[in-house]
Coordinates of C-alpha atoms and ligand atoms in Angstrom, one line a residue:
M85 CA -29.3 -34.9 -26.1
K86 CA -28.4 -36.6 -22.8
K87 CA -31.7 -35.3 -21.3
L88 CA -33.7 -36.8 -24.1
A89 CA -32.0 -40.2 -23.7
T90 CA -32.8 -40.2 -20.0
I91 CA -36.5 -39.4 -20.6
V92 CA -36.7 -42.2 -23.2
L93 CA -35.1 -44.7 -20.7
I94 CA -37.5 -43.8 -17.9
A95 CA -40.5 -44.1 -20.3
L96 CA -39.2 -47.5 -21.3
A97 CA -38.9 -48.7 -17.6
F98 CA -42.5 -47.6 -17.0
S99 CA -43.8 -49.5 -20.0
L100 CA -42.0 -52.6 -18.9
N101 CA -43.5 -52.3 -15.3
A102 CA -46.9 -52.1 -16.8
C103 CA -47.2 -55.8 -17.4
K104 CA -46.2 -56.9 -13.8
G105 CA -48.5 -57.7 -10.8
P106 CA -49.3 -55.4 -7.7
E107 CA -46.2 -53.9 -5.9
G108 CA -44.9 -55.6 -2.6
P109 CA -44.0 -53.8 0.7
A110 CA -41.1 -51.2 0.5
G111 CA -37.7 -52.6 1.4
P112 CA -35.3 -51.0 4.1
Q113 CA -33.8 -47.6 3.2
G114 CA -30.6 -47.9 1.2
L115 CA -27.3 -46.3 2.2
A116 CA -27.0 -42.5 1.6
G117 CA -25.7 -41.8 -1.9
K118 CA -22.4 -40.1 -2.6
D119 CA -22.3 -36.3 -2.5
G120 CA -22.9 -34.8 -5.9
K121 CA -20.2 -32.6 -7.5
D122 CA -20.1 -28.9 -6.6
G123 CA -21.9 -26.9 -9.2
L124 CA -20.3 -24.1 -11.2
N125 CA -19.6 -20.9 -9.3
G126 CA -22.3 -18.3 -9.6
K127 CA -21.8 -15.0 -11.3
D128 CA -20.3 -12.3 -9.1
G129 CA -22.8 -9.7 -7.9
A130 CA -22.6 -6.1 -9.0
N131 CA -21.4 -4.8 -5.7
A132 CA -18.4 -6.7 -4.3
G133 CA -19.7 -6.5 -0.7
F134 CA -18.4 -10.0 0.0
V135 CA -15.4 -11.0 -2.0
Y136 CA -14.4 -14.6 -2.0
F137 CA -11.4 -15.1 -4.2
D138 CA -8.9 -17.3 -2.6
G139 CA -10.9 -20.2 -1.3
F140 CA -11.4 -20.8 2.4
K141 CA -8.7 -23.0 3.9
T142 CA -10.9 -25.9 5.3
D143 CA -8.5 -27.1 8.0
L144 CA -8.1 -23.6 9.6
K145 CA -7.8 -23.8 13.4
C146 CA -9.6 -20.7 14.4
A147 CA -8.1 -20.3 17.9
T148 CA -4.6 -20.2 16.5
C149 CA -5.4 -16.6 15.7
H150 CA -8.6 -15.7 17.5
T151 CA -7.9 -16.5 21.1
P152 CA -5.1 -14.4 22.7
D153 CA -4.9 -17.1 25.3
I154 CA -3.7 -19.6 22.7
D155 CA -2.2 -17.4 20.1
T156 CA 1.5 -17.5 21.0
T157 CA 2.6 -17.5 17.3
F158 CA 1.0 -14.5 15.6
F159 CA 0.0 -12.2 18.4
V160 CA -2.9 -11.1 16.3
A161 CA -4.5 -9.0 19.1
G162 CA -1.3 -7.0 19.4
K163 CA -1.0 -6.5 15.7
V164 CA -4.6 -5.3 15.6
K165 CA -3.8 -2.6 18.2
Q166 CA -0.7 -1.5 16.3
W167 CA -2.6 -1.3 13.0
E168 CA -5.4 0.8 14.8
N169 CA -2.7 3.3 15.6
S170 CA -1.4 3.4 12.0
T171 CA -2.6 5.9 9.4
H172 CA -3.8 2.8 7.5
G173 CA -6.1 2.1 10.5
N174 CA -7.0 5.6 11.7
G175 CA -6.7 7.7 8.5
T176 CA -9.8 9.0 6.7
A177 CA -8.7 8.6 3.0
W178 CA -10.6 5.3 2.7
S179 CA -13.6 7.5 2.0
E180 CA -12.1 7.4 -1.6
Y181 CA -14.3 4.4 -2.5
S182 CA -15.0 5.3 -6.2
S183 CA -13.6 2.9 -8.8
G184 CA -10.7 5.2 -9.8
C185 CA -9.4 5.6 -6.3
A186 CA -10.5 2.6 -4.3
E187 CA -7.8 0.1 -5.4
C188 CA -5.3 1.9 -3.1
H189 CA -7.7 3.3 -0.6
T190 CA -9.9 0.3 0.4
T191 CA -9.2 -3.3 1.2
E192 CA -12.1 -4.6 -0.9
A193 CA -10.9 -2.9 -4.2
Y194 CA -7.3 -3.7 -3.5
Q195 CA -8.3 -7.4 -3.3
L196 CA -10.2 -7.0 -6.6
K197 CA -7.2 -5.4 -8.3
Q198 CA -4.8 -8.0 -7.0
A199 CA -7.1 -10.8 -8.2
G200 CA -7.0 -9.2 -11.7
K201 CA -10.7 -8.3 -11.5
P202 CA -12.2 -5.0 -12.6
V203 CA -12.3 -2.5 -9.8
T204 CA -15.8 -1.2 -9.0
N205 CA -17.2 1.4 -6.7
I206 CA -17.0 -0.1 -3.2
L207 CA -20.2 0.6 -1.3
N208 CA -19.1 -1.0 2.0
P209 CA -15.5 0.1 2.1
T210 CA -12.9 -0.6 4.8
P211 CA -9.4 1.0 5.0
P212 CA -6.3 -1.0 4.0
G213 CA -6.4 -3.7 6.7
C214 CA -5.3 -7.2 7.5
F215 CA -7.1 -8.7 4.6
A216 CA -5.5 -6.3 2.1
C217 CA -1.9 -7.2 2.9
H218 CA -2.6 -10.8 4.0
K219 CA -5.2 -13.5 3.4
P220 CA -5.1 -15.5 6.6
H221 CA -8.4 -17.3 6.0
S222 CA -7.0 -18.7 2.8
T223 CA -3.4 -19.4 3.8
G224 CA -3.7 -20.0 7.5
D225 CA -0.7 -17.6 8.0
F226 CA 0.4 -14.1 7.4
S227 CA 2.3 -14.4 4.2
L228 CA 2.0 -11.3 2.0
R229 CA -0.8 -11.0 -0.6
T230 CA 1.8 -9.9 -3.2
T231 CA 5.5 -9.3 -3.6
T232 CA 5.4 -8.9 -7.3
P233 CA 7.6 -6.0 -8.7
V234 CA 5.7 -2.9 -9.3
A235 CA 5.7 -0.6 -12.4
L236 CA 6.3 3.1 -11.6
P237 CA 4.9 5.2 -14.4
A238 CA 7.0 8.1 -15.4
S239 CA 5.2 11.4 -15.9
I240 CA 7.9 13.1 -17.9
V241 CA 8.1 13.1 -21.7
G242 CA 11.0 10.9 -22.9
V243 CA 11.5 9.1 -19.6
A244 CA 10.8 5.4 -19.4
D245 CA 8.7 3.8 -16.7
A246 CA 10.7 2.3 -13.8
T247 CA 10.3 -1.0 -12.0
F248 CA 10.3 -1.1 -8.2
D249 CA 11.7 -4.4 -6.9
L250 CA 12.6 -4.4 -3.2
G251 CA 11.2 -7.7 -1.9
K252 CA 8.6 -7.3 0.8
G253 CA 8.5 -3.6 0.0
N254 CA 6.8 -4.4 -3.3
L255 CA 3.6 -4.9 -1.3
C256 CA 3.9 -1.3 -0.1
A257 CA 4.7 0.1 -3.6
S258 CA 1.7 -1.6 -5.0
C259 CA -0.2 1.3 -3.4
H260 CA 2.6 3.8 -2.6
R261 CA 3.3 4.4 -6.3
P262 CA 2.7 7.5 -8.4
R263 CA -0.2 8.2 -10.7
T264 CA 0.4 9.9 -14.1
I265 CA -0.3 13.5 -14.8
S266 CA -1.5 15.4 -17.7
P267 CA -0.1 17.4 -19.5
M268 CA 3.3 15.8 -18.9
P269 CA 6.3 18.2 -18.7
D270 CA 9.1 17.8 -21.2
P271 CA 12.7 18.7 -20.3
T272 CA 13.6 19.5 -24.0
K273 CA 10.9 22.2 -24.3
T274 CA 13.2 25.1 -23.4
G275 CA 12.4 27.4 -26.2
A276 CA 11.0 30.9 -25.5
T277 CA 7.7 30.1 -27.3
D278 CA 7.3 26.6 -25.7
S279 CA 4.5 26.6 -23.1
L280 CA 2.7 24.2 -20.9
V281 CA -0.7 25.1 -19.4
V282 CA -1.9 23.6 -16.1
T283 CA -5.6 24.1 -15.4
N284 CA -6.2 22.2 -12.2
N285 CA -5.0 22.2 -8.6
R286 CA -4.1 18.5 -8.6
W287 CA -1.3 18.6 -11.1
Y288 CA 1.0 16.3 -9.2
T289 CA 1.7 12.5 -9.4
H290 CA -0.4 11.9 -6.2
Y291 CA 0.9 11.0 -2.8
G292 CA 2.5 7.6 -3.2
V293 CA 5.8 8.9 -4.5
Q294 CA 7.9 7.2 -1.8
S295 CA 8.6 4.3 -4.1
Q296 CA 10.1 6.7 -6.6
M297 CA 12.2 8.7 -4.2
L298 CA 13.6 5.6 -2.4
T299 CA 14.9 4.2 -5.7
G300 CA 15.9 7.6 -7.1
V301 CA 13.5 8.0 -10.1
G302 CA 10.6 10.2 -11.0
A303 CA 12.0 13.7 -10.6
F304 CA 12.2 16.2 -13.4
Q305 CA 15.8 16.6 -14.5
F306 CA 16.6 19.9 -16.3
T307 CA 18.8 19.8 -19.3
T308 CA 21.0 22.5 -17.8
A309 CA 24.2 21.6 -16.0
A310 CA 23.3 20.0 -12.6
T311 CA 24.4 16.8 -10.9
Y312 CA 21.8 14.2 -10.0
T313 CA 23.3 11.6 -7.8
K314 CA 21.5 8.8 -5.9
T315 CA 21.9 7.1 -2.5
A316 CA 22.0 3.7 -4.1
A317 CA 22.7 2.1 -0.7
H318 CA 19.1 2.9 0.3
S319 CA 18.1 0.1 -2.2
S320 CA 20.7 -2.3 -1.0
G321 CA 21.3 -4.8 1.8
V322 CA 18.3 -5.3 4.1
I323 CA 16.4 -2.6 2.1
K324 CA 16.9 -4.7 -1.1
T325 CA 15.1 -7.7 0.5
D326 CA 12.6 -5.9 2.7
G327 CA 12.2 -2.4 1.1
C328 CA 9.9 -0.1 3.1
V329 CA 9.3 -2.8 5.7
A330 CA 13.0 -2.7 6.7
C331 CA 12.7 0.7 8.3
H332 CA 9.0 1.2 8.9
M333 CA 8.1 -2.2 10.5
E334 CA 11.0 -2.8 12.7
N335 CA 9.7 -4.5 15.9
V336 CA 10.1 -2.5 19.1
S337 CA 9.8 -3.9 22.6
P338 CA 9.0 -1.8 25.6
I339 CA 12.1 0.0 26.9
T340 CA 11.0 2.0 29.9
P341 CA 7.4 2.8 30.9
G342 CA 6.2 5.9 29.1
Q343 CA 8.8 5.3 26.3
A344 CA 7.9 4.2 22.8
Y345 CA 6.8 0.6 22.5
G346 CA 5.5 -1.6 19.8
A347 CA 1.9 -0.2 19.6
Q348 CA 3.3 3.3 19.1
I349 CA 6.2 3.0 16.7
G350 CA 7.4 0.5 14.1
G351 CA 5.6 -2.9 13.6
H352 CA 2.1 -2.5 12.2
T353 CA 1.9 1.2 13.2
M354 CA 4.5 1.7 10.4
K355 CA 5.4 5.0 12.2
M356 CA 9.0 6.1 12.3
E357 CA 8.7 8.4 15.3
F358 CA 6.7 8.9 18.4
V359 CA 6.5 11.7 21.0
A360 CA 6.2 10.1 24.5
H361 CA 3.9 11.7 27.0
G362 CA 5.6 14.6 28.8
S363 CA 8.4 14.7 26.2
T364 CA 8.9 17.2 23.4
T365 CA 11.6 15.3 21.4
P366 CA 10.3 12.4 19.4
A367 CA 11.8 9.0 19.9
Q368 CA 13.0 7.8 16.5
L369 CA 13.2 4.3 15.1
L370 CA 16.9 4.0 14.4
T371 CA 17.8 0.3 14.9
T372 CA 17.7 -0.5 11.1
C373 CA 19.7 2.6 10.3
K374 CA 22.3 1.6 12.8
T375 CA 23.0 -1.7 11.0
C376 CA 24.6 0.5 8.3
H377 CA 25.3 3.9 10.1
T378 CA 26.8 2.7 13.3
S379 CA 27.1 6.2 14.8
I380 CA 23.7 7.6 13.8
T381 CA 21.7 9.3 16.6
K382 CA 18.9 10.9 14.6
F383 CA 17.3 10.8 11.1
D384 CA 19.1 14.2 10.5
Y385 CA 22.3 12.3 9.9
N386 CA 25.2 14.6 8.8
G387 CA 22.6 17.4 8.8
K388 CA 21.1 16.2 5.5
Q389 CA 17.5 16.7 6.7
T390 CA 18.3 20.2 7.9
A391 CA 19.8 21.1 4.5
F392 CA 16.9 19.6 2.7
Q393 CA 14.3 21.4 4.8
A394 CA 16.0 24.7 4.4
N395 CA 16.1 24.3 0.6
M396 CA 12.5 23.2 0.5
D397 CA 11.6 26.4 2.4
T398 CA 13.5 28.5 -0.1
L399 CA 11.9 26.8 -3.1
K400 CA 8.5 27.2 -1.5
S401 CA 8.9 30.9 -1.1
L402 CA 10.0 31.2 -4.7
L403 CA 6.9 29.3 -5.9
V404 CA 4.6 31.4 -3.7
A405 CA 6.1 34.6 -5.1
K406 CA 5.4 33.3 -8.6
G407 CA 1.8 32.8 -7.7
W408 CA 2.0 29.1 -8.5
I409 CA 1.1 27.8 -5.0
D410 CA -0.4 29.3 -1.8
N411 CA 1.1 29.1 1.7
D412 CA -0.7 25.7 2.3
N413 CA 1.1 24.2 -0.8
G414 CA -2.1 24.3 -2.8
I415 CA -1.6 24.7 -6.6
L416 CA -3.2 28.0 -7.8
A417 CA -4.5 26.8 -11.1
T418 CA -8.1 26.6 -12.4
S419 CA -9.5 26.3 -15.9
A420 CA -10.5 29.9 -15.6
K421 CA -7.1 31.0 -14.3
P422 CA -4.5 28.5 -15.5
I423 CA -0.8 28.6 -14.8
V424 CA 1.1 29.0 -18.1
F425 CA 4.7 27.8 -17.8
K426 CA 7.1 29.4 -20.3
P427 CA 9.4 27.9 -21.4
A428 CA 7.4 24.7 -20.9
A429 CA 10.2 22.9 -19.1
R430 CA 9.8 25.2 -16.1
A431 CA 6.8 23.1 -15.1
G432 CA 9.3 20.7 -13.8
I433 CA 10.1 23.0 -10.9
L434 CA 6.5 22.7 -9.6
M435 CA 6.4 19.0 -10.3
N436 CA 9.6 18.4 -8.3
Y437 CA 8.4 20.5 -5.3
M438 CA 5.2 18.5 -5.1
T439 CA 7.0 15.2 -5.3
L440 CA 9.6 16.1 -2.7
L441 CA 6.8 17.4 -0.4
H442 CA 4.5 14.4 -0.7
D443 CA 7.3 11.9 -0.1
G444 CA 7.1 12.9 3.5
S445 CA 10.6 11.7 4.6
N446 CA 12.3 15.1 4.6
G447 CA 15.0 13.7 2.4
V448 CA 15.7 10.5 4.3
H449 CA 14.4 8.1 1.6
N450 CA 17.1 9.2 -0.8
P451 CA 19.3 11.9 0.7
A452 CA 21.6 12.4 -2.3
Y453 CA 18.8 12.4 -5.0
M454 CA 16.3 14.5 -3.0
N455 CA 18.9 17.1 -2.0
D456 CA 20.2 17.4 -5.6
I457 CA 16.7 17.8 -7.0
V458 CA 15.7 20.5 -4.6
R459 CA 18.9 22.4 -5.3
A460 CA 18.5 22.1 -9.1
S461 CA 14.9 23.3 -8.9
I462 CA 15.9 26.4 -6.9
V463 CA 18.5 27.3 -9.6
E464 CA 15.8 27.0 -12.3
A465 CA 13.2 28.9 -10.3
R466 CA 15.6 31.8 -9.8
K467 CA 16.1 32.2 -13.6
Ligands
HEC247 C1 -4.1 -17.4 10.4 C2 -4.9 -16.6 11.3 C3 -6.4 -16.8 11.4 C4 -7.1 -18.0 11.4 C5 -6.5 -19.4 11.6 C6 -8.5 -17.7 11.4 N1 -8.6 -16.3 11.4 FE1 -10.4 -15.3 11.4 N2 -9.4 -13.5 11.2 C7 -8.0 -13.4 11.2 C8 -7.7 -12.0 11.3 C9 -6.3 -11.4 11.3 C10 -8.9 -11.3 11.3 C11 -9.0 -9.8 11.3 C12 -8.6 -9.3 12.6 C13 -9.5 -9.6 13.7 O1 -10.7 -9.4 13.6 O2 -9.0 -10.2 14.7 C14 -9.9 -12.3 11.3 C15 -11.3 -12.0 11.3 C16 -12.3 -12.9 11.4 C17 -13.7 -12.6 11.5 C18 -14.3 -11.2 11.5 C19 -14.4 -10.8 10.1 C20 -14.7 -9.4 10.0 O3 -14.9 -9.0 8.8 O4 -14.6 -8.6 11.0 C21 -14.3 -13.8 11.6 C22 -15.8 -14.0 11.7 C23 -13.4 -14.8 11.6 N3 -12.1 -14.3 11.5 C24 -13.7 -16.2 11.7 C25 -12.7 -17.2 11.7 C26 -13.1 -18.6 11.8 C27 -14.5 -19.1 11.9 C28 -11.9 -19.3 11.7 C29 -11.7 -20.8 11.7 C30 -12.5 -21.5 10.7 C31 -10.8 -18.3 11.6 N4 -11.4 -17.0 11.5 C32 -9.5 -18.6 11.5 C33 -7.1 -14.4 11.2 C34 -7.4 -15.8 11.3
HEC248 C1 -3.8 -1.2 0.0 C2 -2.9 0.0 -0.3 C3 -1.7 0.2 0.6 C4 -0.7 -0.7 1.0 C5 -0.5 -2.1 0.5 C6 0.2 0.0 1.8 N1 -0.3 1.3 2.0 FE1 0.5 2.7 3.3 N2 -1.0 3.9 3.0 C7 -2.0 3.7 2.1 C8 -3.0 4.8 2.1 C9 -4.2 4.9 1.3 C10 -2.5 5.6 3.1 C11 -3.2 6.9 3.6 C12 -4.3 6.6 4.5 C13 -5.1 7.7 5.0 O1 -4.6 8.9 5.0 O2 -6.3 7.5 5.4 C14 -1.3 5.1 3.6 C15 -0.5 5.6 4.6 C16 0.8 5.2 5.0 C17 1.6 5.8 6.0 C18 1.3 7.0 6.8 C19 1.5 8.3 6.0 C20 1.2 9.5 6.8 O3 1.3 10.6 6.2 O4 0.8 9.4 8.0 C21 2.8 5.1 6.0 C22 4.0 5.4 6.8 C23 2.6 3.9 5.1 N3 1.4 4.0 4.5 C24 3.5 3.0 4.9 C25 3.3 1.8 4.3 C26 4.2 0.6 4.2 C27 5.5 0.6 4.9 C28 3.5 -0.3 3.5 C29 4.0 -1.7 3.3 C30 4.3 -2.6 4.4 C31 2.3 0.2 3.1 N4 2.1 1.5 3.6 C32 1.3 -0.5 2.3 C33 -2.2 2.6 1.3 C34 -1.4 1.4 1.3
HEC249 C1 -2.0 4.0 -7.0 C2 -2.6 4.1 -5.7 C3 -3.6 5.3 -5.4 C4 -4.7 5.6 -6.2 C5 -5.2 5.0 -7.5 C6 -5.2 6.8 -5.5 N1 -4.5 7.0 -4.4 FE1 -4.9 8.5 -3.0 N2 -3.3 8.0 -1.9 C7 -2.5 6.9 -2.2 C8 -1.5 6.7 -1.1 C9 -0.4 5.6 -1.0 C10 -1.7 7.8 -0.2 C11 -1.0 8.1 1.1 C12 0.4 8.5 0.9 C13 0.9 9.2 2.1 O1 0.2 9.5 3.1 O2 2.1 9.5 2.1 C14 -2.9 8.5 -0.7 C15 -3.4 9.7 -0.1 C16 -4.6 10.3 -0.5 C17 -5.2 11.3 0.2 C18 -4.7 11.9 1.5 C19 -3.8 13.0 1.2 C20 -3.3 13.8 2.4 O3 -3.5 15.0 2.4 O4 -2.7 13.1 3.3 C21 -6.3 11.7 -0.5 C22 -7.3 12.8 -0.1 C23 -6.4 10.9 -1.7 N3 -5.3 10.0 -1.7 C24 -7.3 10.9 -2.7 C25 -7.4 10.1 -3.8 C26 -8.4 10.2 -4.8 C27 -9.5 11.2 -4.8 C28 -8.1 9.3 -5.7 C29 -8.8 8.9 -7.0 C30 -9.0 10.1 -7.9 C31 -6.9 8.5 -5.3 N4 -6.5 9.1 -4.1 C32 -6.3 7.5 -6.0 C33 -2.6 6.0 -3.3 C34 -3.5 6.1 -4.3
HEC250 C1 -0.2 -2.4 4.8 C2 0.1 -3.8 4.8 C3 -0.2 -4.6 6.1 C4 -1.4 -4.6 6.8 C5 -2.6 -3.7 6.6 C6 -1.3 -5.6 7.8 N1 -0.1 -6.2 7.7 FE1 0.6 -7.8 8.8 N2 2.4 -7.7 7.9 C7 2.7 -6.9 6.8 C8 4.1 -7.1 6.4 C9 4.8 -6.4 5.3 C10 4.6 -8.1 7.3 C11 6.0 -8.7 7.2 C12 6.8 -8.0 8.3 C13 8.2 -8.6 8.3 O1 8.5 -9.6 7.6 O2 9.0 -8.1 9.0 C14 3.5 -8.4 8.2 C15 3.6 -9.4 9.1 C16 2.6 -9.8 9.9 C17 2.6 -10.8 10.9 C18 3.8 -11.6 11.3 C19 4.0 -12.8 10.4 C20 4.7 -13.9 11.0 O3 4.9 -14.9 10.2 O4 5.1 -13.9 12.1 C21 1.4 -10.9 11.5 C22 1.0 -11.9 12.6 C23 0.6 -9.9 10.9 N3 1.3 -9.3 9.9 C24 -0.7 -9.7 11.3 C25 -1.5 -8.7 10.8 C26 -2.8 -8.3 11.3 C27 -3.6 -9.1 12.4 C28 -3.2 -7.3 10.6 C29 -4.5 -6.4 10.7 C30 -4.7 -5.8 12.0 C31 -2.2 -6.9 9.6 N4 -1.2 -7.8 9.8 C32 -2.3 -5.9 8.7 C33 1.9 -6.0 6.2 C34 0.6 -5.6 6.6
HEC251 C1 16.0 3.8 5.0 C2 14.8 3.6 5.8 C3 13.5 3.8 5.1 C4 13.0 3.1 4.0 C5 13.6 2.0 3.3 C6 11.7 3.7 3.8 N1 11.4 4.7 4.6 FE1 9.7 5.9 4.7 N2 10.6 7.1 6.1 C7 11.8 6.8 6.7 C8 12.0 7.8 7.7 C9 13.2 7.9 8.7 C10 10.9 8.7 7.7 C11 10.5 9.9 8.6 C12 11.4 11.1 8.4 C13 11.0 12.2 9.3 O1 9.9 12.1 10.0 O2 11.7 13.2 9.4 C14 10.0 8.2 6.6 C15 8.8 8.8 6.3 C16 7.9 8.2 5.4 C17 6.5 8.7 5.2 C18 5.9 10.0 5.7 C19 5.0 9.7 6.9 C20 5.6 9.2 8.1 O3 5.2 8.2 8.7 O4 6.6 9.9 8.6 C21 5.9 7.7 4.4 C22 4.5 7.8 3.9 C23 6.8 6.7 4.1 N3 8.0 7.0 4.7 C24 6.6 5.6 3.3 C25 7.6 4.7 2.9 C26 7.4 3.8 1.8 C27 6.1 3.5 1.1 C28 8.6 3.2 1.6 C29 9.0 2.2 0.5 C30 8.7 2.6 -0.8 C31 9.5 3.7 2.6 N4 8.9 4.7 3.3 C32 10.8 3.3 2.7 C33 12.6 5.8 6.5 C34 12.5 4.8 5.5
HEC252 C1 21.5 -0.9 4.0 C2 22.3 0.1 4.7 C3 21.6 1.4 5.1 C4 20.5 1.5 5.9 C5 19.6 0.5 6.5 C6 20.3 3.0 6.0 N1 21.3 3.6 5.3 FE1 21.5 5.6 5.1 N2 23.0 5.4 3.8 C7 23.7 4.2 3.6 C8 24.8 4.4 2.8 C9 25.9 3.4 2.4 C10 24.8 5.8 2.5 C11 25.8 6.6 1.7 C12 26.9 7.0 2.6 C13 27.6 8.1 2.0 O1 27.0 8.8 1.2 O2 28.7 8.3 2.4 C14 23.7 6.4 3.2 C15 23.4 7.7 3.2 C16 22.5 8.3 4.2 C17 22.4 9.7 4.4 C18 23.2 10.8 3.7 C19 24.5 11.0 4.4 C20 25.4 12.0 3.8 O3 26.3 12.4 4.5 O4 25.3 12.2 2.6 C21 21.5 9.9 5.4 C22 21.0 11.2 5.9 C23 21.0 8.6 5.7 N3 21.7 7.6 5.0 C24 20.1 8.3 6.7 C25 19.6 7.1 7.0 C26 18.6 6.8 8.0 C27 17.9 7.9 8.9 C28 18.4 5.5 8.0 C29 17.3 4.7 8.8 C30 16.0 5.2 8.8 C31 19.3 4.9 7.1 N4 20.0 5.9 6.5 C32 19.3 3.5 6.8 C33 23.3 2.9 4.0 C34 22.1 2.7 4.7

């Protein structure tokens, strides 16, 4: 309609001009007109090679972050070196770029996910880097992309999903969370004829189980008499506000040359220990632990890691003897040669072993819970 009206007006102007005499010389050029309004955003391309979600902060002062000579606020160059030495920076799992995996394994898909967009295959992937956890070109600072509480799906029949809510650690749990498994084990299926059949070697809730272990959820609890306690304190105090960040990202300054410093441990390396050149005993990051355990000298506080490790060894040998796993912790199930758990609830033994193993903290994340689970699993495995 509008277009039609304009055409009519122009035609009218021409017809009026038609009766006038010859045109005089052109006048001086007028002032430049006002800029037009931005058009609508174009449609996103099929491959999210360049993702532009958050807007570009127009008054960014580039040198605040990009010139080590001027950057006395963020020390970006130093953080880059630390990150390069982290498993985020130097691991290889960012090769998992397909749509089902990339949201936790690549920066690009993680951005899509956090922006509420569908996750695609990522054809030019990068590992979880600065622009996964921060958006400095949009915010001008290093605030965190997300601190929203994270749902932790339960993979056990009858158990509700949990919520992880430990402040800054919610960022970590947005990737370090479990995935569901199928078929799900059921603690009430203890009858002699109940069975559960596993046909593939990845029957575990994936690797990001630290969020579950830290908060004391996710393990299979047998209906038989066993105690399942939790170290609730490991979700309190500084861990309540900072979560994983409290222990893994503590800042470390150089102590003596050759000793651990910031680029090797803590900070953006997120590493908890480091073996210095010429040393055999790892330096461990204990400063945060000491705020609660004043006398602690190693992660193996009160021998709880030694106990956990010994029990894990025992459980492993039981599972190897049953033919459920091999010596490299690989699950020995294929569709041609499945594992049949009978009664079905016994599948919980294998589920627990994989979860405790993939947590990677040797019991530290939740000493009470993890030690109780491994003990209960041994009792069941011996039946
Ligand atoms: C708040 C900090 C900050 C500010 C301000 C900032 N950047 Fe960055 N920029 C980063 C970080 C962090 C990276 C990634 C690490 C690196 O390459 O140093 C980065 C990377 C880049 C890259 C490389 C991108 C890539 O994919 O490798 C370019 C280009 C860039 N910035 C341009 C700019 C320009 C231009 C400005 C000013 C308009 C600017 N930045 C302002 C933090 C900042
Ligand atoms: C974007 C997803 C993502 C976020 C966010 C994330 N991680 Fe990770 N993290 C990973 C992936 C994927 C790996 C494995 C990388 C590899 O092996 O290539 C990993 C590895 C690690 C490792 C090393 C594990 C090992 O066995 O060496 C630690 C420690 C770790 N993350 C801690 C953290 C902490 C602490 C946070 C929060 C500050 C965090 N992560 C946030 C995805 C993420
Ligand atoms: C919900 C987030 C998430 C999703 C989705 C996800 N992963 Fe991961 N994955 C992780 C995290 C976190 C780690 C690292 C944990 C650690 O090292 O302790 C990891 C680790 C890995 C590793 C390295 C394991 C090792 O031996 O250290 C491989 C391989 C892997 N994932 C493959 C996949 C594949 C394949 C898919 C898709 C089918 C996938 N992941 C989907 C979060 C995820
Ligand atoms: C896996 C997530 C993750 C990645 C990847 C990551 N960061 Fe961070 N970063 C954090 C967290 C969490 C904090 C907050 C630490 C704290 O509060 O103690 C932080 C803090 C910072 C800070 C300090 C903020 C301030 O206000 O002083 C800077 C600077 C920073 N990051 C830069 C970087 C740069 C540069 C990169 C890429 C090389 C990077 N980060 C990659 C999670 C990450
Ligand atoms: C109470 C402090 C503490 C908190 C909180 C904590 N961790 Fe850890 N974590 C540790 C310690 C200590 C180890 C190493 C134990 C060892 O090597 O014997 C560890 C080990 C790990 C490992 C195994 C690989 C490695 O670098 O040793 C991963 C991955 C990990 N933690 C991720 C996380 C994530 C993700 C969170 C939050 C959900 C978290 N941690 C919370 C203390 C903590
Ligand atoms: C916010 C305070 C806090 C922080 C930080 C903290 N812990 Fe704890 N931790 C506790 C409390 C409280 C207990 C329960 C004490 C008890 O069971 O008597 C506990 C229990 C433990 C236990 C079991 C002790 C036992 O005898 O049963 C171990 C092992 C442990 N913590 C190791 C660590 C390590 C290693 C770190 C640092 C990487 C750490 N903790 C950080 C508060 C904390």
